[in-house]
Amino acid sequence: MTNISNSQGGDVARVKDRLDILEVVGDKVRLHKAGRGYVGLCPFHDEKTPSFHVSQERQNYHCFGCGRGGDAFTFVMETEGLDFRQALELLAERAGVELAPQENKSNQANKKRSSGELREVMEIAGRAFCSLLAAPEGKAALAYLERRGISRETASRFELGWSSNSWDAMWRLLKNDGVSARDAIDAGLAQESERGGLYDRFRGRVMFPIRDVSGRLIAFGGRILDGEGAKYVNSPESTLYSKRRNLYLLHTAKNSIRERGRAILVEGYMDALRLHIHGYAEAVASLGTALTEEQAKLLKRFSNNCYICYDSDAAGQDAAIKGMYTLQDYGLDVYVIELPEGKDPDDLLSSEGGEELFAAALEDARPLVLQHLHALRKLLLDPATRRSGVESLFDGLIRLQPTAITPYVPKLAADMGFYPSQFWEELESFRRSRKAGRLRAEEKNTVIRERIVYNPLEAALCAVLWRDEECRRSCSPEEILPLLADERAKDVALAIMMDSPDELEARWHMMNDRFPLAFLAQGDSFCDELRFSRDADPWSAICEALRRKRIQERLDYLDGRMKRHEASLEEMAEFQRVAASLKVKKTERGAQV
């Protein structure tokens, strides 16, 4: 194990020592005492009768309905859509635990302020921008926002601000607060001049704070009011901020996305704000880049449906088509909202009758296949350009499952100039000719929301092994692994016997491996369901039950061979021995369980 892994393991242990899973889960689920644990309605699937169990004693949860389970970290990752490091930082802050610093391998010789400290610098700047908007110096910016239909209350709600026209007002403020020049530059708030001094990156602009999915301030976007310069200036890529990995307002929108079963994706800050103002709290905005796999994965955490509403000009529609396929590749069902020509969401919703027009456009949103067909209609109508239109459409369709195409085949075939029976042949011919080699999106990336089922006895054995240090010391892989049929269970058991629980837990979380802790949580719950006599040894009872199960499986195999007249003399003799031993074990078993 590396030092980084050891520090992560220590961080996990210290955070769990200070947090109670009842408090963490209780933020999302109403829990009631039931026996030795607590129950509530599962947050991961719809149910009317509680099947979600939380154990305060073991600090884990398990749902008997959908099979999900894990610890406090798993719960936060699942419900908030965070990765392990984000969940660790969030829970550490809640628990008042200072995390061990992460080593930046690519820059060990020139260590910088940690990401956590840089975020503190960002928060200082964010508060200063907000204060300046409310001050006399922000009067022009407030007037601009009010002309755009953004009230003071809305500006405050979304933490909008104003950056001074002064050359270095923000840098001087940060410097007075003890922030170094290096940190101001690394946070993207200041730049170095040719003369060696620092000047502010944002000057004379309305400021839009950009927070990550967990709500931490990581960047800013600044819009100029008048004069020369780019319309928008954004924070640079940094250790804090990657525009590929974030979406504007996702931290605010994620609960609404989950509740409404859809995200509405727009291009600009003002478009997203306008939608929120008009009740579409599921709206988010891309950050000046083509849609990426990372953004698709972010959205997939909260819903399977994404409605794209980009500008109605040709460039906007082309970006929407490309973005659709990026999102579709990662298991999202994508629809495109087409607005009246020359309008964006902000323009439309700010105009008279705009609410009704937007609602109608949302209702009429086209699915991926039909939107692409619609966008190519002019090419397909002209014999001179039809082939290029067909190839463009096929280039997208080969990335989809046939089931996503089938409902639209009559329309596709008619508009492309094929008979319906000919359509599939042409598509397959195109696939072979391009040698796309792409895995279908649903096979590659869709998270299948089926009930997660494990062998309860095997889960129970691993859970006891996880909890009981004496069992771990006294058992060997040679005697435990043959009791397990599931290869994943074998991997978990072997890992438990080879490493400490704290380090294992941190490693599983860092690898985003949800199976082991969910498996152990089910094993714990199954142990609670078993009825042991006062003097019974749960470990021995579980091991004996698994031995009987393996013997029975071997007996069934031999019996099948005999019935098909395939058994050798040795196998028939083995059948007699195994059947006799199983009968003896049943007689001796008594009432241990």
Coordinates of C-alpha atoms in Angstrom, one line a residue, residues 1-584:
M1 CA 0.0 0.0 0.0
T2 CA 1.2 3.5 -0.8
N3 CA 1.4 6.3 1.7
I4 CA -1.5 8.0 0.0
S5 CA -3.7 5.0 0.5
N6 CA -2.7 4.7 4.1
S7 CA -3.6 8.4 4.7
Q8 CA -6.9 7.9 2.9
G9 CA -7.6 4.8 5.1
G10 CA -6.8 6.9 8.2
D11 CA -9.0 9.7 7.0
V12 CA -12.0 7.3 6.5
A13 CA -11.6 5.9 10.0
R14 CA -11.4 9.3 11.7
V15 CA -14.4 10.6 9.8
K16 CA -16.5 7.5 10.7
D17 CA -15.4 7.7 14.3
R18 CA -17.0 11.2 14.5
L19 CA -20.1 10.7 12.4
D20 CA -23.2 8.6 13.0
I21 CA -24.8 7.1 9.9
L22 CA -28.2 7.8 11.4
E23 CA -27.5 11.5 11.1
V24 CA -26.2 11.3 7.5
V25 CA -29.0 9.0 6.3
G26 CA -31.6 10.9 8.4
D27 CA -30.9 14.0 6.2
K28 CA -32.6 12.2 3.3
V29 CA -34.7 9.5 4.8
R30 CA -37.3 9.6 7.7
L31 CA -36.2 6.7 9.9
H32 CA -38.1 4.8 12.6
K33 CA -36.8 2.5 15.3
A34 CA -37.4 -1.2 14.5
G35 CA -35.8 -3.8 16.7
R36 CA -32.0 -3.3 16.8
G37 CA -32.0 -0.9 13.9
Y38 CA -34.0 1.7 12.0
V39 CA -36.2 1.5 8.9
G40 CA -37.5 3.9 6.3
L41 CA -38.6 4.2 2.7
C42 CA -35.7 3.5 0.4
P43 CA -34.3 6.6 -1.4
F44 CA -33.1 4.5 -4.4
H45 CA -36.4 3.1 -5.6
D46 CA -40.1 3.8 -5.2
E47 CA -41.8 1.8 -2.4
K48 CA -44.8 2.2 0.0
T49 CA -43.7 -0.3 2.6
P50 CA -40.3 0.4 4.2
S51 CA -37.6 -2.0 3.3
F52 CA -34.6 0.2 3.9
H53 CA -32.7 -0.8 7.0
V54 CA -30.0 1.2 8.8
S55 CA -27.8 -0.3 11.5
Q56 CA -26.4 2.2 14.0
E57 CA -24.4 -0.6 15.6
R58 CA -22.5 -1.5 12.4
Q59 CA -22.8 2.0 10.8
N60 CA -24.2 0.7 7.5
Y61 CA -27.5 0.4 5.5
H62 CA -29.1 -2.2 3.3
C63 CA -32.3 -2.2 1.3
F64 CA -34.1 -5.6 1.1
G65 CA -36.1 -4.2 -1.9
C66 CA -33.4 -3.1 -4.4
G67 CA -30.3 -4.6 -2.7
R68 CA -28.4 -1.4 -2.4
G69 CA -26.2 -1.0 0.7
G70 CA -23.0 0.4 2.1
D71 CA -21.7 2.9 4.6
A72 CA -22.0 6.7 5.1
F73 CA -19.6 7.4 2.3
T74 CA -21.5 5.1 -0.1
F75 CA -24.8 6.8 0.8
V76 CA -23.5 10.3 0.2
M77 CA -21.9 9.2 -3.1
E78 CA -25.2 7.6 -4.3
T79 CA -27.6 10.3 -3.2
E80 CA -25.5 13.4 -4.0
G81 CA -23.8 12.1 -7.1
L82 CA -20.3 12.6 -5.8
D83 CA -17.1 10.7 -6.3
F84 CA -15.3 9.3 -3.2
R85 CA -12.9 12.2 -2.7
Q86 CA -15.8 14.7 -2.8
A87 CA -17.8 12.6 -0.4
L88 CA -14.8 12.3 1.9
E89 CA -14.2 16.1 1.9
L90 CA -17.9 16.8 2.5
L91 CA -18.2 14.4 5.4
A92 CA -14.9 15.5 6.9
E93 CA -16.1 19.1 6.9
R94 CA -19.3 17.9 8.7
A95 CA -17.3 15.9 11.2
G96 CA -14.7 18.6 11.8
V97 CA -11.9 16.4 10.6
E98 CA -8.8 17.8 8.9
L99 CA -7.9 15.5 6.0
A100 CA -4.3 14.5 5.3
P101 CA -3.0 16.5 2.3
Q102 CA -3.0 14.9 -1.1
E103 CA 0.3 14.7 -2.8
N104 CA 0.4 16.1 -6.4
K105 CA 2.8 13.7 -8.1
S106 CA 3.3 15.9 -11.1
N107 CA 4.4 18.9 -9.0
Q108 CA 6.0 17.5 -5.9
A109 CA 9.0 19.8 -6.3
N110 CA 6.9 22.9 -6.2
K111 CA 4.0 22.3 -3.8
K112 CA 1.1 24.7 -3.9
R113 CA -1.7 25.5 -1.6
S114 CA -4.1 22.6 -1.3
S115 CA -7.4 22.6 -3.2
G116 CA -9.3 23.1 0.1
E117 CA -7.3 26.2 0.9
L118 CA -7.7 27.5 -2.7
R119 CA -11.5 27.1 -2.3
E120 CA -11.3 29.3 0.8
V121 CA -9.7 31.9 -1.4
M122 CA -12.5 31.5 -3.9
E123 CA -15.1 32.0 -1.1
I124 CA -13.4 35.2 0.0
A125 CA -13.6 36.5 -3.5
G126 CA -17.2 35.3 -3.9
R127 CA -18.3 37.2 -0.8
A128 CA -16.4 40.3 -2.0
F129 CA -18.1 40.3 -5.4
C130 CA -21.5 39.9 -3.8
S131 CA -20.9 42.8 -1.4
L132 CA -19.7 45.0 -4.2
L133 CA -22.9 44.4 -6.2
A134 CA -24.9 45.7 -3.2
A135 CA -22.6 48.7 -2.7
P136 CA -22.8 52.0 -4.5
E137 CA -20.1 50.9 -7.0
G138 CA -22.4 48.1 -8.2
K139 CA -25.3 50.4 -9.0
A140 CA -24.8 50.1 -12.8
A141 CA -24.6 46.3 -12.6
L142 CA -27.8 46.1 -10.5
A143 CA -29.6 48.4 -13.0
Y144 CA -28.4 46.1 -15.9
L145 CA -29.6 43.0 -14.1
E146 CA -33.0 44.6 -13.3
R147 CA -33.4 45.5 -17.0
R148 CA -32.8 41.8 -17.7
G149 CA -35.5 40.9 -15.2
I150 CA -33.1 39.8 -12.4
S151 CA -34.2 41.3 -9.1
R152 CA -32.0 42.1 -6.2
E153 CA -33.5 39.1 -4.4
T154 CA -32.8 36.8 -7.3
A155 CA -29.2 38.1 -7.6
S156 CA -28.7 37.4 -4.0
R157 CA -30.2 33.9 -4.2
F158 CA -27.8 33.0 -7.0
E159 CA -24.9 34.8 -5.5
L160 CA -24.4 37.2 -8.4
G161 CA -21.7 39.8 -7.9
W162 CA -19.8 42.7 -9.4
S163 CA -16.0 43.0 -10.0
S164 CA -14.6 46.5 -9.6
N165 CA -13.3 48.5 -12.5
S166 CA -10.1 49.1 -10.6
W167 CA -7.0 47.4 -12.0
D168 CA -6.2 45.4 -8.9
A169 CA -9.0 45.9 -6.3
M170 CA -9.5 42.1 -5.8
W171 CA -5.8 41.4 -5.5
R172 CA -5.3 44.1 -2.9
L173 CA -8.3 42.7 -0.9
L174 CA -6.9 39.1 -1.1
K175 CA -3.4 40.3 -0.1
N176 CA -4.8 42.1 2.9
D177 CA -6.5 38.8 3.9
G178 CA -3.2 37.0 3.9
V179 CA -3.5 35.4 0.4
S180 CA -0.2 35.0 -1.4
A181 CA 0.4 36.1 -5.0
R182 CA 0.9 32.4 -6.0
D183 CA -2.5 31.4 -4.5
A184 CA -4.3 34.3 -6.1
I185 CA -2.9 33.2 -9.5
D186 CA -3.6 29.5 -8.8
A187 CA -7.2 30.4 -7.9
G188 CA -7.6 32.2 -11.3
L189 CA -8.4 35.6 -9.7
A190 CA -5.2 37.4 -10.6
Q191 CA -2.7 37.5 -13.4
E192 CA 1.0 38.5 -13.6
S193 CA 1.8 41.6 -15.6
E194 CA 4.9 42.0 -17.8
R195 CA 6.3 44.4 -15.1
G196 CA 6.0 41.7 -12.5
G197 CA 3.0 43.0 -10.5
L198 CA -0.4 41.4 -10.3
Y199 CA -3.7 42.6 -11.8
D200 CA -7.3 41.3 -11.5
R201 CA -8.5 38.8 -14.1
F202 CA -12.1 40.1 -13.6
R203 CA -12.7 43.9 -13.9
G204 CA -16.0 45.7 -14.4
R205 CA -18.1 42.6 -14.9
V206 CA -21.2 41.0 -13.5
M207 CA -20.0 37.9 -11.8
F208 CA -21.5 34.4 -11.9
P209 CA -20.1 32.0 -9.3
I210 CA -19.6 28.4 -10.6
R211 CA -19.9 25.7 -8.0
D212 CA -19.2 22.0 -8.3
V213 CA -21.8 19.3 -7.8
S214 CA -21.3 19.3 -4.1
G215 CA -21.7 23.1 -3.9
R216 CA -18.0 24.1 -3.5
L217 CA -17.0 27.4 -5.3
I218 CA -14.5 26.5 -8.0
A219 CA -14.7 29.2 -10.7
F220 CA -16.3 32.4 -11.9
G221 CA -17.8 33.7 -15.1
G222 CA -17.8 37.5 -15.7
R223 CA -20.0 39.4 -18.2
I224 CA -19.0 42.8 -19.4
L225 CA -21.6 45.6 -19.3
D226 CA -20.2 47.8 -21.9
G227 CA -16.9 48.9 -23.5
E228 CA -14.3 46.9 -25.2
G229 CA -13.3 43.3 -24.4
A230 CA -14.7 39.8 -24.6
K231 CA -18.4 39.5 -23.7
Y232 CA -17.5 36.8 -21.1
V233 CA -14.3 36.1 -19.2
N234 CA -14.2 32.8 -17.3
S235 CA -11.8 31.3 -14.8
P236 CA -8.9 29.3 -16.3
E237 CA -8.5 25.6 -16.1
S238 CA -6.9 24.8 -12.7
T239 CA -6.6 22.2 -9.9
L240 CA -10.0 23.5 -8.8
Y241 CA -11.8 23.9 -12.1
S242 CA -12.3 21.9 -15.3
K243 CA -15.1 23.1 -17.5
R244 CA -15.3 19.6 -19.0
R245 CA -16.2 18.1 -15.6
N246 CA -18.8 20.7 -14.4
L247 CA -22.1 22.2 -15.2
Y248 CA -23.4 25.6 -14.0
L249 CA -26.1 25.4 -11.3
L250 CA -25.9 21.5 -11.1
H251 CA -25.5 21.8 -7.3
T252 CA -28.8 23.7 -7.1
A253 CA -30.6 21.7 -9.8
K254 CA -29.6 18.1 -8.9
N255 CA -32.5 17.4 -6.5
S256 CA -35.0 18.8 -9.0
I257 CA -33.5 16.7 -11.7
R258 CA -33.9 13.6 -9.6
E259 CA -37.5 14.5 -8.6
R260 CA -38.7 15.5 -12.1
G261 CA -36.8 12.8 -13.9
R262 CA -35.1 15.1 -16.3
A263 CA -32.4 17.7 -16.8
I264 CA -32.8 20.7 -19.1
L265 CA -29.4 21.6 -20.6
V266 CA -28.8 25.1 -21.9
E267 CA -25.7 27.1 -23.1
G268 CA -25.5 30.2 -21.0
Y269 CA -25.6 31.4 -17.4
M270 CA -28.5 33.7 -18.1
D271 CA -30.5 31.0 -19.9
A272 CA -30.1 28.7 -16.8
L273 CA -31.0 31.5 -14.4
R274 CA -34.1 32.4 -16.5
L275 CA -35.3 28.9 -16.4
H276 CA -34.9 28.6 -12.6
I277 CA -36.8 31.9 -12.2
H278 CA -39.7 30.5 -14.2
G279 CA -39.9 27.3 -12.2
Y280 CA -37.6 25.0 -14.2
A281 CA -35.3 24.3 -11.3
E282 CA -33.8 21.3 -13.2
A283 CA -31.9 23.6 -15.6
V284 CA -28.1 23.5 -15.9
A285 CA -25.7 25.1 -18.4
S286 CA -22.7 23.9 -20.2
L287 CA -19.5 25.9 -19.7
G288 CA -18.4 27.1 -23.1
T289 CA -17.3 23.7 -24.4
A290 CA -18.8 20.9 -26.5
L291 CA -20.6 18.4 -24.3
T292 CA -18.2 15.9 -22.8
E293 CA -18.3 12.4 -21.5
E294 CA -17.6 13.7 -18.0
Q295 CA -20.7 16.0 -18.1
A296 CA -22.8 13.1 -19.4
K297 CA -21.7 11.0 -16.5
L298 CA -22.6 13.8 -14.1
L299 CA -26.1 14.1 -15.5
K300 CA -26.6 10.3 -15.5
R301 CA -26.1 10.3 -11.7
F302 CA -29.4 12.1 -11.3
S303 CA -31.7 11.1 -14.2
N304 CA -31.9 9.1 -17.4
N305 CA -33.5 12.0 -19.4
C306 CA -31.8 15.1 -20.7
Y307 CA -33.6 17.9 -22.7
I308 CA -31.1 20.1 -24.7
C309 CA -32.2 23.6 -25.4
Y310 CA -29.4 25.4 -27.3
D311 CA -29.7 28.5 -29.5
S312 CA -31.9 28.1 -32.5
D313 CA -29.3 29.3 -35.0
A314 CA -27.5 26.7 -37.2
A315 CA -24.4 26.6 -35.0
G316 CA -26.4 26.0 -32.0
Q317 CA -28.4 23.2 -33.6
D318 CA -25.2 21.5 -34.9
A319 CA -23.8 21.6 -31.3
A320 CA -27.0 20.2 -30.0
I321 CA -26.8 17.2 -32.5
K322 CA -23.2 16.4 -31.5
G323 CA -24.0 16.8 -27.9
M324 CA -27.0 14.4 -28.2
Y325 CA -24.8 11.6 -29.3
T326 CA -22.3 12.2 -26.5
L327 CA -25.0 12.0 -23.9
Q328 CA -26.7 9.1 -25.6
D329 CA -23.5 7.1 -25.6
Y330 CA -23.6 7.3 -21.8
G331 CA -27.1 5.9 -21.4
L332 CA -29.2 9.1 -21.4
D333 CA -32.4 9.4 -23.3
V334 CA -31.9 12.7 -25.2
Y335 CA -34.5 15.2 -26.5
V336 CA -34.0 18.5 -28.2
I337 CA -36.2 21.5 -27.5
E338 CA -36.5 23.7 -30.6
L339 CA -37.3 27.3 -29.9
P340 CA -38.6 30.0 -32.4
E341 CA -35.9 31.1 -34.8
G342 CA -33.5 33.7 -33.3
K343 CA -34.5 33.0 -29.7
D344 CA -32.6 31.5 -26.8
P345 CA -34.4 30.5 -23.5
D346 CA -33.5 33.8 -21.9
D347 CA -35.0 35.8 -24.8
L348 CA -38.1 33.7 -25.1
L349 CA -39.0 33.6 -21.4
S350 CA -38.4 37.3 -21.1
S351 CA -40.9 38.1 -23.9
E352 CA -44.6 38.3 -23.7
G353 CA -46.2 34.9 -24.0
G354 CA -42.8 33.3 -23.7
E355 CA -43.8 31.0 -20.9
E356 CA -46.5 29.4 -22.9
L357 CA -44.2 29.1 -26.0
F358 CA -41.4 27.5 -24.0
A359 CA -43.8 25.0 -22.3
A360 CA -45.1 24.0 -25.7
A361 CA -41.6 23.6 -27.1
L362 CA -40.7 21.4 -24.1
E363 CA -43.8 19.3 -24.7
D364 CA -42.9 18.9 -28.4
A365 CA -39.2 18.1 -27.8
R366 CA -37.9 15.7 -30.4
P367 CA -36.0 12.5 -29.4
L368 CA -32.5 12.0 -30.7
V369 CA -33.4 10.2 -34.0
L370 CA -36.2 12.5 -35.1
Q371 CA -34.2 15.6 -34.3
H372 CA -31.2 14.5 -36.4
L373 CA -33.6 13.6 -39.2
H374 CA -35.3 17.0 -38.9
A375 CA -31.9 18.8 -39.0
L376 CA -30.9 17.1 -42.2
R377 CA -34.2 17.5 -44.0
K378 CA -32.9 20.0 -46.6
L379 CA -30.0 17.7 -47.5
L380 CA -32.3 14.7 -47.8
L381 CA -34.7 16.6 -50.1
D382 CA -32.0 17.5 -52.6
P383 CA -30.8 14.5 -54.8
A384 CA -27.4 16.1 -55.1
T385 CA -26.9 16.2 -51.3
R386 CA -29.0 13.2 -50.2
R387 CA -26.1 10.8 -49.9
S388 CA -24.2 13.1 -47.6
G389 CA -27.3 13.5 -45.5
V390 CA -27.9 9.8 -45.3
E391 CA -24.2 9.2 -44.3
S392 CA -24.4 11.9 -41.6
L393 CA -27.6 10.3 -40.2
F394 CA -26.2 6.8 -40.3
D395 CA -23.0 8.0 -38.6
G396 CA -25.1 8.8 -35.6
L397 CA -27.5 5.9 -35.8
I398 CA -24.8 3.2 -35.7
R399 CA -24.0 4.4 -32.1
L400 CA -27.6 3.5 -31.0
Q401 CA -29.2 0.2 -30.1
P402 CA -31.7 -1.1 -32.7
T403 CA -34.5 -0.8 -30.1
A404 CA -33.8 3.0 -30.0
I405 CA -34.2 3.2 -33.8
T406 CA -37.1 0.7 -34.5
P407 CA -40.0 3.0 -33.6
Y408 CA -38.8 5.6 -36.2
V409 CA -37.9 3.2 -39.1
P410 CA -41.0 4.0 -41.3
K411 CA -40.3 7.8 -41.0
L412 CA -36.5 7.3 -41.4
A413 CA -36.8 5.0 -44.4
A414 CA -39.4 7.3 -46.2
D415 CA -37.3 10.5 -45.7
M416 CA -34.0 8.7 -46.7
G417 CA -35.5 7.2 -49.8
F418 CA -35.5 3.5 -48.7
Y419 CA -38.1 0.8 -48.3
P420 CA -38.5 -0.1 -44.6
S421 CA -37.1 -3.6 -45.2
Q422 CA -34.1 -2.0 -47.0
F423 CA -33.3 0.4 -44.2
W424 CA -31.6 -2.2 -41.9
E425 CA -29.5 -3.6 -44.7
E426 CA -28.2 -0.1 -45.6
L427 CA -27.5 0.7 -42.0
E428 CA -25.5 -2.6 -41.5
S429 CA -23.7 -2.0 -44.7
F430 CA -22.7 1.4 -43.6
R431 CA -21.6 0.1 -40.2
R432 CA -19.3 -2.5 -41.8
S433 CA -17.9 0.0 -44.3
R434 CA -17.0 2.5 -41.6
K435 CA -15.7 -0.2 -39.3
A436 CA -16.9 1.9 -36.5
G437 CA -16.0 -0.5 -33.8
R438 CA -18.1 1.3 -31.3
L439 CA -19.8 -0.4 -28.4
R440 CA -23.4 0.4 -28.3
A441 CA -24.1 3.1 -25.8
E442 CA -26.6 1.1 -23.7
E443 CA -24.2 -1.9 -23.5
K444 CA -21.2 0.3 -22.6
N445 CA -22.4 2.9 -20.2
T446 CA -26.0 2.4 -19.0
V447 CA -26.2 1.7 -15.3
I448 CA -28.8 -1.1 -15.1
R449 CA -31.2 -0.4 -12.3
E450 CA -32.1 -3.9 -11.5
R451 CA -32.5 -5.5 -8.1
I452 CA -29.0 -6.4 -6.8
V453 CA -29.1 -10.1 -5.6
Y454 CA -26.3 -11.8 -3.8
N455 CA -26.1 -15.2 -2.1
P456 CA -27.1 -14.3 1.5
L457 CA -25.0 -17.1 3.1
E458 CA -21.9 -16.1 1.3
A459 CA -22.5 -12.4 2.1
A460 CA -23.0 -13.4 5.8
L461 CA -19.7 -15.3 5.9
C462 CA -17.9 -12.3 4.5
A463 CA -19.7 -10.0 6.9
V464 CA -18.7 -12.0 10.0
L465 CA -15.1 -12.3 8.6
W466 CA -15.1 -8.5 8.2
R467 CA -16.3 -7.8 11.7
D468 CA -14.4 -10.5 13.6
E469 CA -10.7 -10.0 13.9
E470 CA -10.2 -13.5 15.5
C471 CA -11.9 -15.2 12.5
R472 CA -9.6 -13.3 10.1
R473 CA -6.5 -14.4 12.1
S474 CA -7.6 -18.1 12.5
C475 CA -8.9 -18.8 9.0
S476 CA -6.9 -19.4 5.8
P477 CA -7.9 -18.8 2.2
E478 CA -7.6 -22.6 1.6
E479 CA -10.5 -23.4 3.9
I480 CA -12.7 -20.4 3.2
L481 CA -12.6 -19.9 -0.6
P482 CA -13.9 -23.4 -1.4
L483 CA -17.1 -22.5 0.5
L484 CA -17.8 -19.7 -1.9
A485 CA -19.3 -20.1 -5.4
D486 CA -19.5 -16.4 -6.4
E487 CA -16.2 -15.1 -7.7
R488 CA -16.9 -11.7 -6.4
A489 CA -17.5 -13.1 -2.9
K490 CA -14.2 -14.9 -3.2
D491 CA -12.5 -11.6 -4.1
V492 CA -14.0 -9.9 -1.1
A493 CA -13.2 -12.7 1.4
L494 CA -9.6 -12.9 0.1
A495 CA -9.2 -9.1 0.4
I496 CA -10.5 -9.1 4.0
M497 CA -8.0 -11.8 5.0
M498 CA -5.1 -10.0 3.3
D499 CA -5.6 -6.4 4.4
S500 CA -7.1 -4.2 7.2
P501 CA -10.7 -3.1 7.0
D502 CA -9.8 0.6 7.2
E503 CA -7.4 0.4 4.3
L504 CA -9.8 -1.8 2.3
E505 CA -12.7 0.5 2.7
A506 CA -10.7 3.5 1.5
R507 CA -9.4 1.5 -1.4
W508 CA -12.9 0.3 -2.5
H509 CA -14.2 3.8 -2.3
M510 CA -11.3 5.3 -4.2
M511 CA -11.8 2.7 -6.9
N512 CA -15.5 3.4 -7.0
D513 CA -16.2 -0.3 -6.3
R514 CA -19.7 -0.3 -4.8
F515 CA -20.1 -4.1 -4.6
P516 CA -18.0 -5.0 -1.5
L517 CA -19.7 -2.7 1.0
A518 CA -23.1 -3.4 -0.4
F519 CA -22.4 -7.1 -0.2
L520 CA -21.2 -6.9 3.4
A521 CA -24.2 -4.8 4.4
Q522 CA -26.5 -7.5 3.0
G523 CA -24.5 -10.1 4.9
D524 CA -25.0 -8.1 8.2
S525 CA -28.7 -7.9 7.5
F526 CA -29.0 -11.6 6.8
C527 CA -27.2 -12.4 10.1
D528 CA -29.8 -10.3 11.9
E529 CA -32.5 -12.5 10.2
L530 CA -31.0 -15.8 11.4
R531 CA -32.2 -17.2 14.6
F532 CA -29.2 -18.6 16.6
S533 CA -29.6 -20.4 19.9
R534 CA -27.9 -18.7 22.9
D535 CA -24.9 -21.0 22.7
A536 CA -24.6 -21.2 18.9
D537 CA -21.5 -19.9 17.1
P538 CA -22.7 -17.9 14.1
W539 CA -19.4 -18.4 12.2
S540 CA -19.5 -22.2 12.6
A541 CA -23.2 -22.3 11.7
I542 CA -22.7 -20.3 8.5
C543 CA -19.6 -22.2 7.4
E544 CA -21.4 -25.5 8.0
A545 CA -24.4 -24.3 6.0
L546 CA -22.2 -23.4 3.1
R547 CA -20.4 -26.8 3.3
R548 CA -23.8 -28.5 3.1
K549 CA -24.7 -26.3 0.2
R550 CA -21.5 -27.2 -1.7
I551 CA -22.1 -30.9 -1.0
Q552 CA -25.7 -30.7 -2.2
E553 CA -24.6 -29.0 -5.4
R554 CA -22.0 -31.7 -6.0
L555 CA -24.7 -34.3 -5.3
D556 CA -27.1 -32.7 -7.8
Y557 CA -24.4 -32.6 -10.4
L558 CA -23.6 -36.3 -10.0
D559 CA -27.3 -37.2 -9.9
G560 CA -27.8 -35.4 -13.2
R561 CA -24.9 -37.3 -14.7
M562 CA -26.4 -40.6 -13.6
K563 CA -29.8 -39.8 -15.0
R564 CA -28.3 -38.9 -18.4
H565 CA -26.3 -42.2 -18.2
E566 CA -23.1 -40.2 -18.4
A567 CA -21.6 -41.1 -15.0
S568 CA -18.5 -43.2 -14.6
L569 CA -18.2 -45.9 -12.0
E570 CA -16.1 -43.6 -9.9
E571 CA -18.7 -40.9 -10.1
M572 CA -21.5 -43.4 -9.1
A573 CA -19.4 -44.5 -6.1
E574 CA -18.8 -40.8 -5.2
F575 CA -22.6 -40.2 -5.4
Q576 CA -23.2 -42.9 -2.8
R577 CA -20.5 -41.5 -0.4
V578 CA -21.7 -37.9 -0.8
A579 CA -25.4 -38.9 -0.2
A580 CA -24.5 -40.9 2.9
S581 CA -22.3 -38.1 4.3
L582 CA -25.0 -35.5 3.7
K583 CA -27.6 -37.7 5.5
V584 CA -25.3 -38.1 8.5

